[in-house]
């Protein structure tokens, strides 16, 4: 068989996997946006059937042969770039999946399914002890996983690599350490500030229909393409890229707090812009998606915070917002509004945290995960360790485990190594903003004019188009000229929150 | 391998096919209810990938072995009933699909894809000649298909069998002949009636939102289970059963003619009730669906006509309707309303035809199809043959082919044998109504009370629950005690329309 024919056969095989993945994606979207309750059990079986098929294809002897044949140096050099990247991605996945003993993996799948229910019950009853044995097994599996897959340096590096290739404990310790050291005192400053923002007006009734219309207006102004997507309602908002021509945003509406929908939609819209603008040459390969959790989060957070929580953005859009809920904002001037939506301070629940304190919630989880995987912390000691860190970082101590260690679903699903991406996304976003400022010095003027196209174009050119063909640190290096650097986020937060809280 | 193990392996194999089919169904629903335009091309590839896989499984050597092994008499007798039915269904499908030379089939798929575009253009330009060569090829394929698959009696029987197993040209000639002989003079009577219904009020503005709410009210009263389904908007309404717990209805709204949504929703709701109430033991097999196009249509038409166009139904629901569009119906009493929604008479377009004339549109197509397949009519002569029959049946002659032979998409898609099911559905529905009257003598009283549950229960017990485990004529025999018999429909139409048009 010629190299061309081999390459084509491999690409066809991968395309088939990708097509199955798209069908799975649509079913997942459907389950979360309105699939009827009584069909869910059977639909889950369909998902299982297709997922097993994809797993089988990823780990099959056919895949093994493709990898062996095409990796041979003389052949590899003749492959197109997209195929090269695809091959490396498939190889990585093959190695990872085949490193795990099949029986252990099956047991783990069953374990996490049970653990999720156990977690939900434990959270509701505020009973960590009932969840503890499940979490112990999950941590034990993750420790074994690291041994199966192997590791360099810190054991936790192997888990980090799943979500943020190239990032290591050494790097993150440094980044998070600096963030923590600077943000903790900033939070204290802000908390003690005399001039607190007015917030009462945030909680007036804002009709859902009007929030929907506003959300669509904003998505359009962000250059989200409604011919390549749609906006639906859900309980836990997400964006999902089925293919670049079909990237769906979901949001939820709280009639007594419009911020949920407005900032949630901007956030998911940021994710969606990434997926809509991946170069079409990657369609049908694993490269046709965001490169990592962290870079993905950098896009959503860029839009949510650097655009959506920017004063200049509301100079343009405050009248529009008011038109959808006039009474609510009567007598509230732009400055009061701007300070209100940027209210910040210590709180227990991560998903309700503000821009300033959010990273601290993540750093806490990172330190605990790292300790668990390396055997420096045991599961039974988690609740206390959690509460101690909350007190250290935010000056508040949870009175129940439900508002402490039990608040997030992630660990019950077996995900370790995922949390850091959230804070890395913030750090990346601030670095991208600094880089963008050089090319677009009139950034705020554009916001004031409502002309967001150049901002979206810059992100497409520097980030979106590459999909998964560049690693996170490569994107960062090419765009900003440096590695990961928390200074930009620190400076941004200090400057912004001292201004919002009138501290300077 | 034990018989039990063999049976289980077969059922697992079929379940996998069924699960793929469910994923395909969801994608089809999505494409027709709001999938973004730019993702359609890639989504079509995903559909292609999964459909090929299902085709491959249906015709594989594995399937062949299952059929051979399990059909062996000593083994077959040990199988459960569901497996027996499933095996027969798979065997039928295997035989059919493997009878067609693969190359011919591929050519045909390409042909119909092109023919659909050619048809759309020909219809728009009113240019039959441009479509003629495509239709000639399609007819030629269907003639060859009959030879490949074989036939008994009339060649057209083979095509009928695809949609309405057990029905033959002999049977249908008799049924349609009687229908035609009785309805043609009835149409003439009605057309010439002095006392025509008032219809102007039908075309006032009825806001879409209110039509939506009304549609939901009516579906609920029909016992459609919204926890096992949902209602969406589309261009060409349909119902689709993904599994009995997820059966979706779609409808469309014309603000200047509420009948489109109201009767369209009731019609699709009738289809949906069938799919929601198939016995769960059939899930994961090809038996988990309506048994034939005609029986399916009997369900939708039963609800649309025998319930939805019944005076007693509106005695209950006219106030509800009025509450959603009060001005429109001010001064219109129930009798005027009832006569208005039952206006009937000759018209050119099948999908706009009324209950009384609809069958004639179908009989016309049946006679032409039968002639084409048997070589008694050639494609080039179709437009004239069509127009002649329109004049014979309805007393009107299309002035263009767009409102004549080019009006329907079906033939361009290669479907022959499908049209008769529409009229058979009417005939079945009227027979079911007669049978129901024996068990539910207070049918109209129930409508008047809005208590539709006993009606739905009767249909579930007699029709829905069996899915595809009984053939159409078996259902009819078990339920009505007779074979197909057009007398019930004829009597119903005569009685009703003489009353509506005040002819008796």
PDB file of N, CA, C and O in Angstrom, chain A residues 15-16 19-20 22-23 26-27 29-30 34-39 42-43 45-46 49-50 53 225 227-230 242-243 245-246 248 283, chain B residues 15-16 19-20 22-23 26-27 29-30 33-39 42-43 45-46 49-50 53 225 227-230 242-243 245-246 248 283:
ATOM      1  N   UNK A  15     -11.875   9.588  11.017  1.00  0.00           N
ATOM      2  CA  UNK A  15     -13.087  10.336  10.673  1.00  0.00           C
ATOM      3  C   UNK A  15     -14.330   9.602  11.187  1.00  0.00           C
ATOM      4  O   UNK A  15     -15.274  10.215  11.686  1.00  0.00           O
ATOM      5  N   UNK A  16     -14.293   8.284  11.076  1.00  0.00           N
ATOM      6  CA  UNK A  16     -15.419   7.493  11.566  1.00  0.00           C
ATOM      7  C   UNK A  16     -15.566   7.658  13.087  1.00  0.00           C
ATOM      8  O   UNK A  16     -16.666   7.890  13.587  1.00  0.00           O
ATOM      9  N   UNK A  19     -17.001  11.004  13.727  1.00  0.00           N
ATOM     10  CA  UNK A  19     -18.437  11.057  13.436  1.00  0.00           C
ATOM     11  C   UNK A  19     -19.257  10.423  14.562  1.00  0.00           C
ATOM     12  O   UNK A  19     -20.294  10.948  14.957  1.00  0.00           O
ATOM     13  N   UNK A  20     -18.773   9.319  15.074  1.00  0.00           N
ATOM     14  CA  UNK A  20     -19.444   8.717  16.233  1.00  0.00           C
ATOM     15  C   UNK A  20     -19.448   9.712  17.396  1.00  0.00           C
ATOM     16  O   UNK A  20     -20.438   9.861  18.107  1.00  0.00           O
ATOM     17  N   UNK A  22     -19.448  12.871  17.253  1.00  0.00           N
ATOM     18  CA  UNK A  22     -20.418  13.950  17.015  1.00  0.00           C
ATOM     19  C   UNK A  22     -21.836  13.496  17.388  1.00  0.00           C
ATOM     20  O   UNK A  22     -22.599  14.256  17.988  1.00  0.00           O
ATOM     21  N   UNK A  23     -22.153  12.258  17.049  1.00  0.00           N
ATOM     22  CA  UNK A  23     -23.476  11.725  17.424  1.00  0.00           C
ATOM     23  C   UNK A  23     -23.609  11.675  18.946  1.00  0.00           C
ATOM     24  O   UNK A  23     -24.647  12.032  19.508  1.00  0.00           O
ATOM     25  N   UNK A  26     -24.243  15.194  20.227  1.00  0.00           N
ATOM     26  CA  UNK A  26     -25.624  15.666  20.043  1.00  0.00           C
ATOM     27  C   UNK A  26     -26.542  15.046  21.092  1.00  0.00           C
ATOM     28  O   UNK A  26     -27.406  15.721  21.655  1.00  0.00           O
ATOM     29  N   UNK A  27     -26.337  13.765  21.371  1.00  0.00           N
ATOM     30  CA  UNK A  27     -27.172  13.119  22.386  1.00  0.00           C
ATOM     31  C   UNK A  27     -26.934  13.749  23.764  1.00  0.00           C
ATOM     32  O   UNK A  27     -27.874  13.921  24.539  1.00  0.00           O
ATOM     33  N   UNK A  29     -25.969  16.837  24.358  1.00  0.00           N
ATOM     34  CA  UNK A  29     -26.650  18.145  24.331  1.00  0.00           C
ATOM     35  C   UNK A  29     -28.146  17.953  24.576  1.00  0.00           C
ATOM     36  O   UNK A  29     -28.756  18.650  25.389  1.00  0.00           O
ATOM     37  N   UNK A  30     -28.713  17.004  23.869  1.00  0.00           N
ATOM     38  CA  UNK A  30     -30.156  16.769  23.948  1.00  0.00           C
ATOM     39  C   UNK A  30     -30.571  16.383  25.369  1.00  0.00           C
ATOM     40  O   UNK A  30     -31.569  16.877  25.887  1.00  0.00           O
ATOM     41  N   UNK A  34     -33.518  19.155  27.156  1.00  0.00           N
ATOM     42  CA  UNK A  34     -34.962  18.959  27.019  1.00  0.00           C
ATOM     43  C   UNK A  34     -35.387  17.573  26.606  1.00  0.00           C
ATOM     44  O   UNK A  34     -36.546  17.363  26.251  1.00  0.00           O
ATOM     45  N   UNK A  35     -34.476  16.609  26.617  1.00  0.00           N
ATOM     46  CA  UNK A  35     -34.879  15.236  26.317  1.00  0.00           C
ATOM     47  C   UNK A  35     -35.891  14.800  27.367  1.00  0.00           C
ATOM     48  O   UNK A  35     -35.703  15.045  28.555  1.00  0.00           O
ATOM     49  N   UNK A  36     -36.970  14.145  26.928  1.00  0.00           N
ATOM     50  CA  UNK A  36     -37.982  13.737  27.903  1.00  0.00           C
ATOM     51  C   UNK A  36     -37.433  12.723  28.900  1.00  0.00           C
ATOM     52  O   UNK A  36     -36.694  11.808  28.540  1.00  0.00           O
ATOM     53  N   UNK A  37     -37.828  12.908  30.143  1.00  0.00           N
ATOM     54  CA  UNK A  37     -37.339  12.124  31.269  1.00  0.00           C
ATOM     55  C   UNK A  37     -37.451  10.614  31.055  1.00  0.00           C
ATOM     56  O   UNK A  37     -36.524   9.861  31.358  1.00  0.00           O
ATOM     57  N   UNK A  38     -38.590  10.185  30.515  1.00  0.00           N
ATOM     58  CA  UNK A  38     -38.810   8.738  30.428  1.00  0.00           C
ATOM     59  C   UNK A  38     -37.957   8.043  29.366  1.00  0.00           C
ATOM     60  O   UNK A  38     -37.895   6.821  29.323  1.00  0.00           O
ATOM     61  N   UNK A  39     -37.333   8.823  28.481  1.00  0.00           N
ATOM     62  CA  UNK A  39     -36.491   8.199  27.466  1.00  0.00           C
ATOM     63  C   UNK A  39     -35.027   8.136  27.855  1.00  0.00           C
ATOM     64  O   UNK A  39     -34.199   7.576  27.127  1.00  0.00           O
ATOM     65  N   UNK A  42     -33.047   4.560  28.298  1.00  0.00           N
ATOM     66  CA  UNK A  42     -32.726   3.919  27.022  1.00  0.00           C
ATOM     67  C   UNK A  42     -31.690   4.757  26.249  1.00  0.00           C
ATOM     68  O   UNK A  42     -30.779   4.211  25.625  1.00  0.00           O
ATOM     69  N   UNK A  43     -31.815   6.088  26.312  1.00  0.00           N
ATOM     70  CA  UNK A  43     -30.845   6.937  25.605  1.00  0.00           C
ATOM     71  C   UNK A  43     -29.437   6.711  26.169  1.00  0.00           C
ATOM     72  O   UNK A  43     -28.441   6.728  25.439  1.00  0.00           O
ATOM     73  N   UNK A  45     -28.281   3.984  27.224  1.00  0.00           N
ATOM     74  CA  UNK A  45     -27.753   2.762  26.606  1.00  0.00           C
ATOM     75  C   UNK A  45     -27.206   3.044  25.210  1.00  0.00           C
ATOM     76  O   UNK A  45     -26.196   2.477  24.796  1.00  0.00           O
ATOM     77  N   UNK A  46     -27.893   3.909  24.480  1.00  0.00           N
ATOM     78  CA  UNK A  46     -27.405   4.273  23.144  1.00  0.00           C
ATOM     79  C   UNK A  46     -26.045   4.961  23.271  1.00  0.00           C
ATOM     80  O   UNK A  46     -25.103   4.658  22.525  1.00  0.00           O
ATOM     81  N   UNK A  49     -23.492   2.340  23.921  1.00  0.00           N
ATOM     82  CA  UNK A  49     -23.151   1.575  22.722  1.00  0.00           C
ATOM     83  C   UNK A  49     -22.143   2.334  21.859  1.00  0.00           C
ATOM     84  O   UNK A  49     -21.122   1.783  21.437  1.00  0.00           O
ATOM     85  N   UNK A  50     -22.443   3.605  21.620  1.00  0.00           N
ATOM     86  CA  UNK A  50     -21.540   4.372  20.750  1.00  0.00           C
ATOM     87  C   UNK A  50     -20.203   4.661  21.433  1.00  0.00           C
ATOM     88  O   UNK A  50     -19.153   4.615  20.795  1.00  0.00           O
ATOM     89  N   UNK A  53     -17.995   1.728  21.279  1.00  0.00           N
ATOM     90  CA  UNK A  53     -17.476   1.558  19.932  1.00  0.00           C
ATOM     91  C   UNK A  53     -16.274   2.485  19.710  1.00  0.00           C
ATOM     92  O   UNK A  53     -15.257   2.082  19.133  1.00  0.00           O
ATOM     93  N   UNK A 225     -21.840  33.069  15.723  1.00  0.00           N
ATOM     94  CA  UNK A 225     -22.573  32.887  14.468  1.00  0.00           C
ATOM     95  C   UNK A 225     -23.793  31.997  14.715  1.00  0.00           C
ATOM     96  O   UNK A 225     -23.645  30.794  14.916  1.00  0.00           O
ATOM     97  N   UNK A 227     -25.894  31.050  12.645  1.00  0.00           N
ATOM     98  CA  UNK A 227     -26.100  30.073  11.574  1.00  0.00           C
ATOM     99  C   UNK A 227     -25.231  28.834  11.806  1.00  0.00           C
ATOM    100  O   UNK A 227     -25.314  27.855  11.064  1.00  0.00           O
ATOM    101  N   UNK A 228     -24.379  28.933  12.797  1.00  0.00           N
ATOM    102  CA  UNK A 228     -23.526  27.792  13.159  1.00  0.00           C
ATOM    103  C   UNK A 228     -23.716  27.470  14.635  1.00  0.00           C
ATOM    104  O   UNK A 228     -22.792  27.004  15.299  1.00  0.00           O
ATOM    105  N   UNK A 229     -24.926  27.739  15.132  1.00  0.00           N
ATOM    106  CA  UNK A 229     -25.162  27.456  16.536  1.00  0.00           C
ATOM    107  C   UNK A 229     -26.558  27.839  16.964  1.00  0.00           C
ATOM    108  O   UNK A 229     -27.366  28.297  16.142  1.00  0.00           O
ATOM    109  N   UNK A 230     -26.854  27.649  18.223  1.00  0.00           N
ATOM    110  CA  UNK A 230     -28.159  28.011  18.769  1.00  0.00           C
ATOM    111  C   UNK A 230     -28.027  28.177  20.274  1.00  0.00           C
ATOM    112  O   UNK A 230     -27.065  27.695  20.879  1.00  0.00           O
ATOM    113  N   UNK A 242     -20.120  20.502  18.117  1.00  0.00           N
ATOM    114  CA  UNK A 242     -20.362  19.215  17.458  1.00  0.00           C
ATOM    115  C   UNK A 242     -19.512  19.149  16.199  1.00  0.00           C
ATOM    116  O   UNK A 242     -18.900  18.145  15.882  1.00  0.00           O
ATOM    117  N   UNK A 243     -19.508  20.243  15.474  1.00  0.00           N
ATOM    118  CA  UNK A 243     -18.520  20.498  14.431  1.00  0.00           C
ATOM    119  C   UNK A 243     -18.460  22.017  14.316  1.00  0.00           C
ATOM    120  O   UNK A 243     -19.316  22.703  14.889  1.00  0.00           O
ATOM    121  N   UNK A 245     -19.442  24.059  12.353  1.00  0.00           N
ATOM    122  CA  UNK A 245     -20.681  24.642  11.852  1.00  0.00           C
ATOM    123  C   UNK A 245     -21.863  24.429  12.781  1.00  0.00           C
ATOM    124  O   UNK A 245     -22.993  24.800  12.443  1.00  0.00           O
ATOM    125  N   UNK A 246     -21.617  23.797  13.930  1.00  0.00           N
ATOM    126  CA  UNK A 246     -22.712  23.522  14.860  1.00  0.00           C
ATOM    127  C   UNK A 246     -22.168  23.510  16.288  1.00  0.00           C
ATOM    128  O   UNK A 246     -21.820  22.470  16.831  1.00  0.00           O
ATOM    129  N   UNK A 248     -23.127  24.789  20.005  1.00  0.00           N
ATOM    130  CA  UNK A 248     -24.321  25.230  20.724  1.00  0.00           C
ATOM    131  C   UNK A 248     -24.006  25.804  22.098  1.00  0.00           C
ATOM    132  O   UNK A 248     -23.178  25.274  22.820  1.00  0.00           O
ATOM    133  N   UNK A 283     -11.454  19.317  10.672  1.00  0.00           N
ATOM    134  CA  UNK A 283     -12.714  18.586  10.847  1.00  0.00           C
ATOM    135  C   UNK A 283     -12.478  17.086  10.619  1.00  0.00           C
ATOM    136  O   UNK A 283     -11.765  16.695   9.704  1.00  0.00           O
TER     137      UNK A 283
ATOM    138  N   UNK B  15     -29.972  -5.308  19.285  1.00  0.00           N
ATOM    139  CA  UNK B  15     -30.061  -4.156  20.185  1.00  0.00           C
ATOM    140  C   UNK B  15     -29.059  -3.079  19.767  1.00  0.00           C
ATOM    141  O   UNK B  15     -29.357  -1.882  19.801  1.00  0.00           O
ATOM    142  N   UNK B  16     -27.886  -3.520  19.381  1.00  0.00           N
ATOM    143  CA  UNK B  16     -26.878  -2.562  18.934  1.00  0.00           C
ATOM    144  C   UNK B  16     -27.372  -1.818  17.685  1.00  0.00           C
ATOM    145  O   UNK B  16     -27.281  -0.592  17.601  1.00  0.00           O
ATOM    146  N   UNK B  19     -29.924   0.621  18.739  1.00  0.00           N
ATOM    147  CA  UNK B  19     -29.342   1.794  19.386  1.00  0.00           C
ATOM    148  C   UNK B  19     -28.753   2.761  18.355  1.00  0.00           C
ATOM    149  O   UNK B  19     -28.898   3.978  18.478  1.00  0.00           O
ATOM    150  N   UNK B  20     -28.086   2.221  17.345  1.00  0.00           N
ATOM    151  CA  UNK B  20     -27.593   3.083  16.267  1.00  0.00           C
ATOM    152  C   UNK B  20     -28.773   3.794  15.606  1.00  0.00           C
ATOM    153  O   UNK B  20     -28.710   4.977  15.291  1.00  0.00           O
ATOM    154  N   UNK B  22     -31.547   4.621  16.924  1.00  0.00           N
ATOM    155  CA  UNK B  22     -32.054   5.694  17.788  1.00  0.00           C
ATOM    156  C   UNK B  22     -31.203   6.954  17.659  1.00  0.00           C
ATOM    157  O   UNK B  22     -31.727   8.069  17.610  1.00  0.00           O
ATOM    158  N   UNK B  23     -29.894   6.774  17.576  1.00  0.00           N
ATOM    159  CA  UNK B  23     -28.996   7.931  17.378  1.00  0.00           C
ATOM    160  C   UNK B  23     -29.304   8.601  16.040  1.00  0.00           C
ATOM    161  O   UNK B  23     -29.356   9.837  15.935  1.00  0.00           O
ATOM    162  N   UNK B  26     -32.495  10.632  16.380  1.00  0.00           N
ATOM    163  CA  UNK B  26     -32.324  11.908  17.076  1.00  0.00           C
ATOM    164  C   UNK B  26     -31.692  12.945  16.148  1.00  0.00           C
ATOM    165  O   UNK B  26     -32.094  14.107  16.118  1.00  0.00           O
ATOM    166  N   UNK B  27     -30.709  12.510  15.366  1.00  0.00           N
ATOM    167  CA  UNK B  27     -30.071  13.449  14.432  1.00  0.00           C
ATOM    168  C   UNK B  27     -31.072  13.929  13.382  1.00  0.00           C
ATOM    169  O   UNK B  27     -31.073  15.098  13.002  1.00  0.00           O
ATOM    170  N   UNK B  29     -34.346  14.167  13.767  1.00  0.00           N
ATOM    171  CA  UNK B  29     -35.232  15.121  14.453  1.00  0.00           C
ATOM    172  C   UNK B  29     -34.536  16.478  14.551  1.00  0.00           C
ATOM    173  O   UNK B  29     -35.137  17.518  14.254  1.00  0.00           O
ATOM    174  N   UNK B  30     -33.295  16.436  14.971  1.00  0.00           N
ATOM    175  CA  UNK B  30     -32.549  17.672  15.178  1.00  0.00           C
ATOM    176  C   UNK B  30     -32.416  18.470  13.876  1.00  0.00           C
ATOM    177  O   UNK B  30     -32.594  19.683  13.854  1.00  0.00           O
ATOM    178  N   UNK B  33     -35.633  20.339  13.235  1.00  0.00           N
ATOM    179  CA  UNK B  33     -36.240  21.219  14.242  1.00  0.00           C
ATOM    180  C   UNK B  33     -35.343  22.372  14.673  1.00  0.00           C
ATOM    181  O   UNK B  33     -35.700  23.114  15.578  1.00  0.00           O
ATOM    182  N   UNK B  34     -34.181  22.529  14.071  1.00  0.00           N
ATOM    183  CA  UNK B  34     -33.406  23.690  14.503  1.00  0.00           C
ATOM    184  C   UNK B  34     -31.904  23.518  14.467  1.00  0.00           C
ATOM    185  O   UNK B  34     -31.173  24.353  15.005  1.00  0.00           O
ATOM    186  N   UNK B  35     -31.409  22.456  13.857  1.00  0.00           N
ATOM    187  CA  UNK B  35     -29.962  22.313  13.719  1.00  0.00           C
ATOM    188  C   UNK B  35     -29.444  23.487  12.878  1.00  0.00           C
ATOM    189  O   UNK B  35     -30.047  23.832  11.875  1.00  0.00           O
ATOM    190  N   UNK B  36     -28.334  24.090  13.310  1.00  0.00           N
ATOM    191  CA  UNK B  36     -27.832  25.235  12.544  1.00  0.00           C
ATOM    192  C   UNK B  36     -27.390  24.842  11.134  1.00  0.00           C
ATOM    193  O   UNK B  36     -26.786  23.784  10.931  1.00  0.00           O
ATOM    194  N   UNK B  37     -27.734  25.702  10.211  1.00  0.00           N
ATOM    195  CA  UNK B  37     -27.522  25.476   8.785  1.00  0.00           C
ATOM    196  C   UNK B  37     -26.088  25.058   8.445  1.00  0.00           C
ATOM    197  O   UNK B  37     -25.860  24.128   7.673  1.00  0.00           O
ATOM    198  N   UNK B  38     -25.125  25.739   9.052  1.00  0.00           N
ATOM    199  CA  UNK B  38     -23.738  25.511   8.645  1.00  0.00           C
ATOM    200  C   UNK B  38     -23.183  24.158   9.102  1.00  0.00           C
ATOM    201  O   UNK B  38     -22.123  23.739   8.655  1.00  0.00           O
ATOM    202  N   UNK B  39     -23.887  23.502  10.018  1.00  0.00           N
ATOM    203  CA  UNK B  39     -23.389  22.200  10.469  1.00  0.00           C
ATOM    204  C   UNK B  39     -24.014  21.029   9.720  1.00  0.00           C
ATOM    205  O   UNK B  39     -23.653  19.877   9.951  1.00  0.00           O
ATOM    206  N   UNK B  42     -21.755  18.450   7.498  1.00  0.00           N
ATOM    207  CA  UNK B  42     -20.985  17.503   8.314  1.00  0.00           C
ATOM    208  C   UNK B  42     -21.914  16.534   9.041  1.00  0.00           C
ATOM    209  O   UNK B  42     -21.628  15.346   9.150  1.00  0.00           O
ATOM    210  N   UNK B  43     -23.075  17.032   9.516  1.00  0.00           N
ATOM    211  CA  UNK B  43     -24.011  16.149  10.200  1.00  0.00           C
ATOM    212  C   UNK B  43     -24.497  15.054   9.256  1.00  0.00           C
ATOM    213  O   UNK B  43     -24.712  13.912   9.658  1.00  0.00           O
ATOM    214  N   UNK B  45     -22.820  13.673   6.990  1.00  0.00           N
ATOM    215  CA  UNK B  45     -21.775  12.630   6.966  1.00  0.00           C
ATOM    216  C   UNK B  45     -21.886  11.703   8.162  1.00  0.00           C
ATOM    217  O   UNK B  45     -21.665  10.493   8.050  1.00  0.00           O
ATOM    218  N   UNK B  46     -22.191  12.283   9.315  1.00  0.00           N
ATOM    219  CA  UNK B  46     -22.348  11.453  10.512  1.00  0.00           C
ATOM    220  C   UNK B  46     -23.523  10.484  10.316  1.00  0.00           C
ATOM    221  O   UNK B  46     -23.421   9.296  10.616  1.00  0.00           O
ATOM    222  N   UNK B  49     -22.366   7.755   8.088  1.00  0.00           N
ATOM    223  CA  UNK B  49     -21.512   6.786   8.781  1.00  0.00           C
ATOM    224  C   UNK B  49     -22.350   5.785   9.573  1.00  0.00           C
ATOM    225  O   UNK B  49     -22.160   4.570   9.474  1.00  0.00           O
ATOM    226  N   UNK B  50     -23.291   6.309  10.342  1.00  0.00           N
ATOM    227  CA  UNK B  50     -24.096   5.411  11.174  1.00  0.00           C
ATOM    228  C   UNK B  50     -25.053   4.568  10.335  1.00  0.00           C
ATOM    229  O   UNK B  50     -25.259   3.384  10.613  1.00  0.00           O
ATOM    230  N   UNK B  53     -23.284   1.740   8.801  1.00  0.00           N
ATOM    231  CA  UNK B  53     -22.988   0.720   9.804  1.00  0.00           C
ATOM    232  C   UNK B  53     -24.220  -0.166  10.034  1.00  0.00           C
ATOM    233  O   UNK B  53     -24.102  -1.398  10.119  1.00  0.00           O
ATOM    234  N   UNK B 225     -48.079  11.820  26.489  1.00  0.00           N
ATOM    235  CA  UNK B 225     -47.306  11.951  27.721  1.00  0.00           C
ATOM    236  C   UNK B 225     -46.100  12.870  27.480  1.00  0.00           C
ATOM    237  O   UNK B 225     -45.138  12.489  26.815  1.00  0.00           O
ATOM    238  N   UNK B 227     -43.903  13.680  29.507  1.00  0.00           N
ATOM    239  CA  UNK B 227     -42.675  13.192  30.148  1.00  0.00           C
ATOM    240  C   UNK B 227     -41.996  12.154  29.261  1.00  0.00           C
ATOM    241  O   UNK B 227     -40.912  11.679  29.578  1.00  0.00           O
ATOM    242  N   UNK B 228     -42.654  11.805  28.186  1.00  0.00           N
ATOM    243  CA  UNK B 228     -42.076  10.866  27.223  1.00  0.00           C
ATOM    244  C   UNK B 228     -42.104  11.495  25.830  1.00  0.00           C
ATOM    245  O   UNK B 228     -42.221  10.795  24.825  1.00  0.00           O
ATOM    246  N   UNK B 229     -42.003  12.819  25.795  1.00  0.00           N
ATOM    247  CA  UNK B 229     -42.035  13.479  24.495  1.00  0.00           C
ATOM    248  C   UNK B 229     -41.948  14.983  24.623  1.00  0.00           C
ATOM    249  O   UNK B 229     -41.860  15.524  25.732  1.00  0.00           O
ATOM    250  N   UNK B 230     -41.962  15.675  23.509  1.00  0.00           N
ATOM    251  CA  UNK B 230     -41.935  17.134  23.508  1.00  0.00           C
ATOM    252  C   UNK B 230     -42.531  17.625  22.195  1.00  0.00           C
ATOM    253  O   UNK B 230     -42.622  16.880  21.220  1.00  0.00           O
ATOM    254  N   UNK B 242     -38.259   7.687  19.182  1.00  0.00           N
ATOM    255  CA  UNK B 242     -36.854   7.292  19.357  1.00  0.00           C
ATOM    256  C   UNK B 242     -36.797   6.050  20.235  1.00  0.00           C
ATOM    257  O   UNK B 242     -36.047   5.126  19.973  1.00  0.00           O
ATOM    258  N   UNK B 243     -37.596   6.077  21.276  1.00  0.00           N
ATOM    259  CA  UNK B 243     -37.922   4.878  22.047  1.00  0.00           C
ATOM    260  C   UNK B 243     -39.260   5.207  22.710  1.00  0.00           C
ATOM    261  O   UNK B 243     -39.680   6.362  22.674  1.00  0.00           O
ATOM    262  N   UNK B 245     -40.165   5.912  25.480  1.00  0.00           N
ATOM    263  CA  UNK B 245     -40.069   6.991  26.461  1.00  0.00           C
ATOM    264  C   UNK B 245     -39.668   8.317  25.846  1.00  0.00           C
ATOM    265  O   UNK B 245     -39.464   9.305  26.570  1.00  0.00           O
ATOM    266  N   UNK B 246     -39.500   8.362  24.538  1.00  0.00           N
ATOM    267  CA  UNK B 246     -39.069   9.601  23.887  1.00  0.00           C
ATOM    268  C   UNK B 246     -39.641   9.644  22.470  1.00  0.00           C
ATOM    269  O   UNK B 246     -39.003   9.235  21.510  1.00  0.00           O
ATOM    270  N   UNK B 248     -41.366  12.244  19.889  1.00  0.00           N
ATOM    271  CA  UNK B 248     -41.482  13.691  19.735  1.00  0.00           C
ATOM    272  C   UNK B 248     -42.469  14.092  18.642  1.00  0.00           C
ATOM    273  O   UNK B 248     -42.511  13.470  17.588  1.00  0.00           O
ATOM    274  N   UNK B 283     -38.642  -3.097  23.090  1.00  0.00           N
ATOM    275  CA  UNK B 283     -37.540  -2.122  23.004  1.00  0.00           C
ATOM    276  C   UNK B 283     -36.250  -2.833  22.592  1.00  0.00           C
ATOM    277  O   UNK B 283     -35.957  -3.925  23.079  1.00  0.00           O
TER     278      UNK B 283
END
